[in-house]
Amino acid sequence: MPNTHPAALAAAIAMLDHMLDGRLIFGISPGGLLSDAEVFGNLDADRNAMFPGSDQPGSADWANEPPYDLQGKYWNVSVRKTQIADIGQGFIARPLQRPHPPIVVNAVAPFSKGVTEAAARGWDPISANFLMPAWVKSHWPKYVEGCERAGRPAADANWRVAKSIFVAKDAATAKAYASDPSGPYVYYYHQLFTKLKRRRPARAIQDTTRSA
């Protein structure tokens, strides 16, 4: 997402919201695979700062009329040179839901500052599915903090918690799926902790493993 121009993002959201008859819930996050960041050329950049909405409101295009004149540190939006108003060229479509579809941000880190910043922008958090309950619990006060800063009510109905549910014919099959060394979960967490080991001191990895 840090590589997506806000205008392109706004247009895509509007199109999807109309196609879904106003039922779109838009999820967004500055995170991703480091290999993706390298491909996009921003591996060493401040991707949180480049995140649409950090530089300027992500829905700014919907609140303005063309030819637009939005200037930011990373992103600029203008069609002054190419707008043809008579045929609608240079107009960024607006979503069916107003002012925009619900925007949710993935939250992974305990006591996530990102939750606070999202809430302050009018967005809502969705706590990741693989977090310990204590980590999930830590997101609520950060959400409240952001809502208070923006003067908006902190509604628990707007805080989503993701869960992974696997349905099998019996408990033995489900247990094997979750714990088999060649299964998808073991593979996933092996990759996760391998990445963490490359980024953190050994002591931190040991502590993280015990808490999991």
Short mmCIF file of C-alpha atoms in Angstrom, two decimals:
data_model
loop_
_atom_site.label_atom_id
_atom_site.label_comp_id
_atom_site.label_asym_id
_atom_site.label_seq_id
_atom_site.Cartn_x
_atom_site.Cartn_y
_atom_site.Cartn_z
CA MET A 1 0.00 0.00 0.00
CA PRO A 2 2.77 2.57 0.54
CA ASN A 3 3.33 2.42 -3.24
CA THR A 4 -0.28 3.12 -4.15
CA HIS A 5 -1.03 6.69 -5.18
CA PRO A 6 -3.96 8.07 -3.12
CA ALA A 7 -5.88 9.06 -6.26
CA ALA A 8 -5.61 5.55 -7.72
CA LEU A 9 -6.60 4.09 -4.38
CA ALA A 10 -9.63 6.38 -4.10
CA ALA A 11 -10.80 5.46 -7.60
CA ALA A 12 -10.44 1.72 -6.94
CA ILE A 13 -12.34 1.95 -3.65
CA ALA A 14 -15.16 3.89 -5.30
CA MET A 15 -15.48 1.35 -8.13
CA LEU A 16 -15.55 -1.63 -5.74
CA ASP A 17 -18.08 0.04 -3.46
CA HIS A 18 -20.46 0.61 -6.37
CA MET A 19 -19.97 -2.95 -7.64
CA LEU A 20 -20.75 -4.29 -4.14
CA ASP A 21 -23.80 -2.05 -3.78
CA GLY A 22 -22.35 -0.13 -0.84
CA ARG A 23 -21.17 -3.15 1.13
CA LEU A 24 -17.42 -2.63 0.87
CA ILE A 25 -15.28 -2.63 4.02
CA PHE A 26 -11.84 -1.49 2.99
CA GLY A 27 -8.81 -2.93 4.80
CA ILE A 28 -5.46 -1.22 4.53
CA SER A 29 -2.01 -1.52 6.09
CA PRO A 30 1.48 -0.10 5.53
CA GLY A 31 3.05 -3.48 6.21
CA GLY A 32 3.99 -6.33 3.91
CA LEU A 33 6.77 -8.67 2.92
CA LEU A 34 10.21 -7.12 2.92
CA SER A 35 10.81 -8.69 -0.48
CA ASP A 36 7.80 -6.73 -1.79
CA ALA A 37 9.25 -3.52 -0.35
CA GLU A 38 12.52 -4.17 -2.15
CA VAL A 39 10.70 -4.84 -5.43
CA PHE A 40 8.79 -1.58 -5.09
CA GLY A 41 11.95 0.33 -4.28
CA ASN A 42 11.05 1.49 -0.75
CA LEU A 43 12.84 -1.08 1.41
CA ASP A 44 14.74 1.62 3.30
CA ALA A 45 11.99 4.23 3.14
CA ASP A 46 9.67 5.28 5.95
CA ARG A 47 6.69 3.28 4.72
CA ASN A 48 4.49 4.42 7.61
CA ALA A 49 5.04 8.03 6.56
CA MET A 50 4.30 7.14 2.91
CA PHE A 51 1.13 5.33 3.91
CA PRO A 52 -1.88 7.00 2.22
CA GLY A 53 -3.54 9.11 4.88
CA SER A 54 -0.30 9.92 6.70
CA ASP A 55 0.80 12.44 4.12
CA GLN A 56 -2.73 13.63 3.37
CA PRO A 57 -6.21 12.21 4.03
CA GLY A 58 -6.76 9.06 2.00
CA SER A 59 -10.30 10.19 1.14
CA ALA A 60 -9.27 13.77 0.30
CA ASP A 61 -10.06 13.24 -3.37
CA TRP A 62 -13.70 12.46 -2.55
CA ALA A 63 -14.12 15.70 -0.61
CA ASN A 64 -12.86 17.94 -3.40
CA GLU A 65 -13.90 18.89 -6.89
CA PRO A 66 -11.56 18.65 -9.88
CA PRO A 67 -9.11 19.89 -10.98
CA TYR A 68 -7.96 19.20 -7.41
CA ASP A 69 -4.86 20.74 -5.88
CA LEU A 70 -3.62 18.49 -3.09
CA GLN A 71 0.05 18.81 -2.27
CA GLY A 72 1.82 16.51 0.18
CA LYS A 73 5.30 15.38 1.07
CA TYR A 74 5.06 12.15 -0.91
CA TRP A 75 1.88 12.47 -2.98
CA ASN A 76 0.38 15.22 -5.13
CA VAL A 77 -3.06 15.14 -6.77
CA SER A 78 -3.91 17.49 -9.65
CA VAL A 79 -5.44 17.32 -13.13
CA ARG A 80 -5.15 21.02 -13.96
CA LYS A 81 -3.30 20.32 -17.23
CA THR A 82 -5.49 17.49 -18.52
CA GLN A 83 -9.02 17.95 -17.15
CA ILE A 84 -11.86 18.03 -19.69
CA ALA A 85 -14.87 18.78 -17.53
CA ASP A 86 -17.46 18.42 -20.34
CA ILE A 87 -16.75 14.72 -20.75
CA GLY A 88 -15.85 13.97 -17.13
CA GLN A 89 -12.14 13.47 -17.73
CA GLY A 90 -10.13 14.11 -14.60
CA PHE A 91 -12.97 13.36 -12.19
CA ILE A 92 -12.31 10.82 -9.43
CA ALA A 93 -15.48 8.83 -8.82
CA ARG A 94 -16.99 8.87 -5.34
CA PRO A 95 -17.98 5.70 -3.47
CA LEU A 96 -21.60 4.79 -2.89
CA GLN A 97 -21.16 4.97 0.90
CA ARG A 98 -20.65 8.50 2.17
CA PRO A 99 -18.33 9.98 3.08
CA HIS A 100 -16.52 6.70 2.32
CA PRO A 101 -16.72 2.96 3.09
CA PRO A 102 -15.59 1.83 6.55
CA ILE A 103 -11.79 1.71 6.64
CA VAL A 104 -10.09 -0.83 8.90
CA VAL A 105 -6.40 -1.22 9.69
CA ASN A 106 -4.69 -4.45 10.65
CA ALA A 107 -3.16 -4.39 14.17
CA VAL A 108 -0.42 -6.83 15.16
CA ALA A 109 1.94 -5.23 17.69
CA PRO A 110 0.92 -5.09 21.37
CA PHE A 111 -0.15 -1.57 22.41
CA SER A 112 -0.03 -0.63 18.74
CA LYS A 113 0.51 3.06 18.02
CA GLY A 114 -0.97 2.39 14.62
CA VAL A 115 -4.33 1.67 16.23
CA THR A 116 -4.28 5.10 17.85
CA GLU A 117 -3.36 6.87 14.61
CA ALA A 118 -6.01 4.95 12.67
CA ALA A 119 -8.72 5.81 15.19
CA ALA A 120 -7.70 9.48 15.11
CA ARG A 121 -8.31 9.46 11.33
CA GLY A 122 -11.74 7.92 11.70
CA TRP A 123 -10.58 4.41 10.85
CA ASP A 124 -11.09 1.28 12.95
CA PRO A 125 -8.77 -1.59 13.93
CA ILE A 126 -8.93 -5.30 13.22
CA SER A 127 -6.69 -7.27 15.58
CA ALA A 128 -4.73 -10.01 13.84
CA ASN A 129 -5.85 -13.61 14.12
CA PHE A 130 -2.68 -15.12 15.61
CA LEU A 131 -2.26 -12.84 18.63
CA MET A 132 -2.37 -13.91 22.26
CA PRO A 133 -5.48 -12.64 24.10
CA ALA A 134 -3.37 -10.26 26.23
CA TRP A 135 -1.98 -8.65 23.07
CA VAL A 136 -5.44 -8.31 21.55
CA LYS A 137 -6.68 -6.73 24.79
CA SER A 138 -3.95 -4.10 24.60
CA HIS A 139 -5.42 -2.71 21.38
CA TRP A 140 -8.61 -1.41 22.99
CA PRO A 141 -7.07 1.37 25.14
CA LYS A 142 -5.01 2.50 22.14
CA TYR A 143 -8.21 2.64 20.08
CA VAL A 144 -9.93 4.68 22.79
CA GLU A 145 -6.94 7.03 22.88
CA GLY A 146 -7.21 7.73 19.17
CA CYS A 147 -10.97 8.19 19.28
CA GLU A 148 -10.66 10.69 22.13
CA ARG A 149 -8.08 12.64 20.18
CA ALA A 150 -10.48 12.88 17.24
CA GLY A 151 -13.53 13.59 19.40
CA ARG A 152 -15.35 10.48 18.20
CA PRO A 153 -17.02 7.79 20.34
CA ALA A 154 -15.07 4.57 20.89
CA ALA A 155 -17.65 1.94 19.92
CA ASP A 156 -16.71 -1.66 20.66
CA ALA A 157 -18.82 -2.71 17.66
CA ASN A 158 -16.20 -1.04 15.43
CA TRP A 159 -13.32 -3.06 16.88
CA ARG A 160 -12.89 -6.29 14.95
CA VAL A 161 -10.86 -9.31 16.07
CA ALA A 162 -9.86 -11.83 13.40
CA LYS A 163 -9.99 -15.54 14.19
CA SER A 164 -8.92 -18.59 12.22
CA ILE A 165 -11.42 -21.44 12.45
CA PHE A 166 -10.69 -24.86 11.00
CA VAL A 167 -13.56 -27.34 10.75
CA ALA A 168 -12.69 -31.02 10.43
CA LYS A 169 -14.57 -34.31 10.69
CA ASP A 170 -13.06 -35.03 14.11
CA ALA A 171 -10.71 -33.55 16.73
CA ALA A 172 -7.80 -35.77 15.75
CA THR A 173 -7.84 -34.49 12.17
CA ALA A 174 -8.01 -30.89 13.34
CA LYS A 175 -5.13 -31.38 15.80
CA ALA A 176 -2.98 -33.02 13.14
CA TYR A 177 -3.66 -30.18 10.73
CA ALA A 178 -2.57 -27.62 13.33
CA SER A 179 0.48 -29.39 14.72
CA ASP A 180 1.87 -31.63 11.95
CA PRO A 181 5.51 -30.57 11.25
CA SER A 182 4.73 -30.58 7.53
CA GLY A 183 1.44 -28.73 8.00
CA PRO A 184 0.64 -25.13 6.99
CA TYR A 185 0.71 -23.63 10.49
CA VAL A 186 4.13 -24.99 11.40
CA TYR A 187 5.42 -23.80 8.04
CA TYR A 188 3.94 -20.33 8.57
CA TYR A 189 5.35 -19.83 12.05
CA HIS A 190 8.72 -21.21 11.02
CA GLN A 191 8.90 -18.52 8.35
CA LEU A 192 7.70 -15.88 10.83
CA PHE A 193 10.26 -16.66 13.51
CA THR A 194 13.01 -17.00 10.93
CA LYS A 195 12.23 -13.44 9.85
CA LEU A 196 12.20 -12.24 13.45
CA LYS A 197 15.58 -13.82 14.14
CA ARG A 198 17.07 -11.80 11.33
CA ARG A 199 15.68 -8.56 12.76
CA ARG A 200 15.96 -8.98 16.56
CA PRO A 201 18.57 -10.04 19.11
CA ALA A 202 18.51 -13.71 20.16
CA ARG A 203 17.19 -12.85 23.65
CA ALA A 204 14.17 -11.10 22.18
CA ILE A 205 13.38 -14.13 20.04
CA GLN A 206 13.52 -16.42 23.05
CA ASP A 207 11.16 -14.20 25.00
CA THR A 208 8.75 -13.98 22.05
CA THR A 209 8.76 -17.75 21.63
CA ARG A 210 7.97 -18.31 25.31
CA SER A 211 5.11 -15.83 25.25
CA ALA A 212 3.60 -17.60 22.22
#
